[in-house]
Coordinates of C-alpha atoms in Angstrom, one line a residue:
M144 CA 100.5 127.6 101.2
A145 CA 100.7 125.4 104.2
I146 CA 103.1 122.8 105.5
T147 CA 102.0 120.2 108.0
Q148 CA 104.4 117.5 109.1
A149 CA 102.9 114.1 108.8
V150 CA 103.1 110.5 107.6
C151 CA 101.2 110.6 104.3
N152 CA 97.7 108.9 104.5
S153 CA 98.5 107.1 101.1
F154 CA 101.6 105.7 102.5
K155 CA 99.8 104.3 105.5
V156 CA 97.5 102.3 103.2
E157 CA 100.3 101.4 100.8
I158 CA 102.5 99.9 103.5
L159 CA 99.7 97.7 104.7
K160 CA 99.6 96.4 101.1
G161 CA 103.3 95.7 101.3
L162 CA 104.1 98.2 98.6
H163 CA 107.2 99.7 100.2
N164 CA 110.4 98.0 101.1
F165 CA 112.9 99.9 103.3
T166 CA 115.5 97.1 103.5
A167 CA 119.0 98.7 103.1
T168 CA 120.6 96.9 100.2
T169 CA 117.7 95.2 98.4
G170 CA 114.7 97.5 99.1
N171 CA 113.2 100.4 97.1
T172 CA 114.9 103.7 96.5
F173 CA 113.8 106.5 98.6
K174 CA 114.6 110.2 97.9
L175 CA 114.2 113.4 99.8
A176 CA 113.1 116.5 98.0
L177 CA 113.2 120.2 99.5
Y178 CA 110.6 122.8 99.4
D179 CA 110.2 126.4 99.9
N180 CA 107.8 128.0 102.3
E181 CA 105.3 128.6 99.5
A182 CA 104.5 124.8 99.3
T183 CA 101.4 123.1 100.3
L184 CA 102.3 119.8 101.9
S185 CA 100.4 117.7 104.4
K186 CA 99.1 114.2 105.2
S187 CA 97.2 114.4 101.9
T188 CA 100.4 114.6 99.8
T189 CA 100.4 111.5 97.6
A190 CA 103.6 111.9 95.4
F191 CA 106.6 114.0 94.7
Q192 CA 105.6 117.2 93.0
Q193 CA 108.0 119.8 91.4
T194 CA 105.6 122.7 92.5
D195 CA 107.6 124.8 95.0
E196 CA 110.6 122.6 95.1
V197 CA 113.8 124.5 95.7
A198 CA 115.8 125.3 92.6
N199 CA 118.9 123.3 91.5
S200 CA 121.9 124.5 93.3
G201 CA 125.4 122.8 94.0
T202 CA 124.7 119.0 94.4
Y203 CA 120.9 119.6 94.9
S204 CA 119.1 118.9 91.6
E205 CA 115.3 118.5 90.7
G206 CA 113.9 115.6 92.7
G207 CA 116.2 115.9 95.6
G208 CA 118.7 113.3 96.8
A209 CA 118.8 109.5 97.2
L210 CA 118.6 108.5 100.8
T211 CA 120.6 105.7 102.3
S212 CA 118.1 103.5 104.0
V213 CA 119.1 101.5 107.2
T214 CA 117.2 98.2 107.4
P215 CA 114.1 98.6 109.7
A216 CA 114.5 97.2 113.3
L217 CA 112.7 96.9 116.5
S218 CA 113.3 99.2 119.4
T219 CA 111.5 98.1 122.5
D220 CA 108.1 97.2 120.9
T221 CA 108.3 99.8 118.1
A222 CA 109.3 99.1 114.5
V223 CA 111.6 101.9 113.4
C224 CA 113.1 103.1 110.1
D225 CA 116.1 105.4 109.6
F226 CA 118.2 106.9 106.9
A227 CA 121.7 108.1 106.9
D228 CA 122.1 112.0 107.1
I229 CA 122.0 113.7 103.6
S230 CA 123.9 116.8 102.6
F231 CA 123.9 119.0 99.5
T232 CA 127.2 120.7 99.0
S233 CA 128.1 124.1 97.4
A234 CA 124.4 124.9 97.5
T235 CA 122.4 128.1 98.0
I236 CA 119.1 126.8 99.4
S237 CA 116.2 128.2 101.3
A238 CA 113.9 125.4 102.3
Q239 CA 111.2 125.0 105.0
A240 CA 110.1 121.4 104.3
A241 CA 111.1 118.1 102.8
V242 CA 109.2 115.2 101.4
I243 CA 110.5 111.6 101.6
Y244 CA 109.2 109.6 98.7
N245 CA 109.6 106.2 97.1
N246 CA 111.5 106.7 93.7
S247 CA 110.9 103.0 92.7
T248 CA 107.8 101.7 90.7
V249 CA 106.2 99.3 93.1
S250 CA 103.6 96.7 92.0
G251 CA 102.0 99.1 89.6
L252 CA 101.9 101.9 92.1
T253 CA 102.8 105.3 90.7
T254 CA 106.4 106.1 90.9
N255 CA 107.4 108.7 93.4
A256 CA 104.7 107.8 96.1
S257 CA 105.1 110.0 99.2
V258 CA 106.1 108.7 102.5
C259 CA 106.2 111.6 104.8
V260 CA 106.3 115.4 105.0
L261 CA 108.9 117.0 107.2
D262 CA 108.4 120.7 108.4
F263 CA 111.5 122.4 109.6
G264 CA 109.4 124.9 111.5
A265 CA 111.1 127.9 109.6
V266 CA 113.0 128.5 106.5
K267 CA 116.5 127.0 106.7
T268 CA 119.3 128.2 104.4
S269 CA 122.7 127.6 103.0
T270 CA 124.6 130.2 100.9
S271 CA 127.3 128.4 98.7
G272 CA 127.6 126.0 101.5
T273 CA 126.4 122.7 102.8
F274 CA 122.7 122.0 103.4
T275 CA 122.3 119.0 105.7
I276 CA 119.3 117.1 106.9
T277 CA 120.2 115.2 110.1
F278 CA 117.8 112.3 110.9
P279 CA 117.0 111.4 114.5
A280 CA 118.2 108.2 116.2
A281 CA 116.6 105.0 115.1
E282 CA 114.7 104.4 118.4
A283 CA 111.1 104.1 119.6
T284 CA 110.7 107.8 120.7
A285 CA 112.6 109.5 118.0
A286 CA 112.9 107.7 114.7
I287 CA 111.6 109.5 111.6
L288 CA 109.3 106.5 110.8
R289 CA 107.9 104.4 113.6
I290 CA 105.1 102.0 114.2
A291 CA 104.1 101.4 117.7

């Protein structure tokens, strides 16, 4: 029962093999799943898992929500990837973490390959309301995914 924010090690190898495409309209489908504070998530997470995922509520359902990708770009000398903010409405949710994962089948790769673990630092809640994940700016020092 530990959550450690990290880019997943399996993703680091898979990206060098060209197995993930973040291009906005023609790339893979990426999703974000929410997890409670009982989850065990870290750099060793290799794929989406249902264990300790938050329960279906409002517009949140098993597997999470589809992310809208923004085509990767260069910020200074750092490649950055960004997603549009995502919200789950009419939801009662208590989550401490999220996993971004590739929901596409990629060159024989197992579907639902993990990209990164996001640790919120504490349990965040919504009660019959909107639960929103706000992504940082797509810049060299803040983007959710960056390669320097």
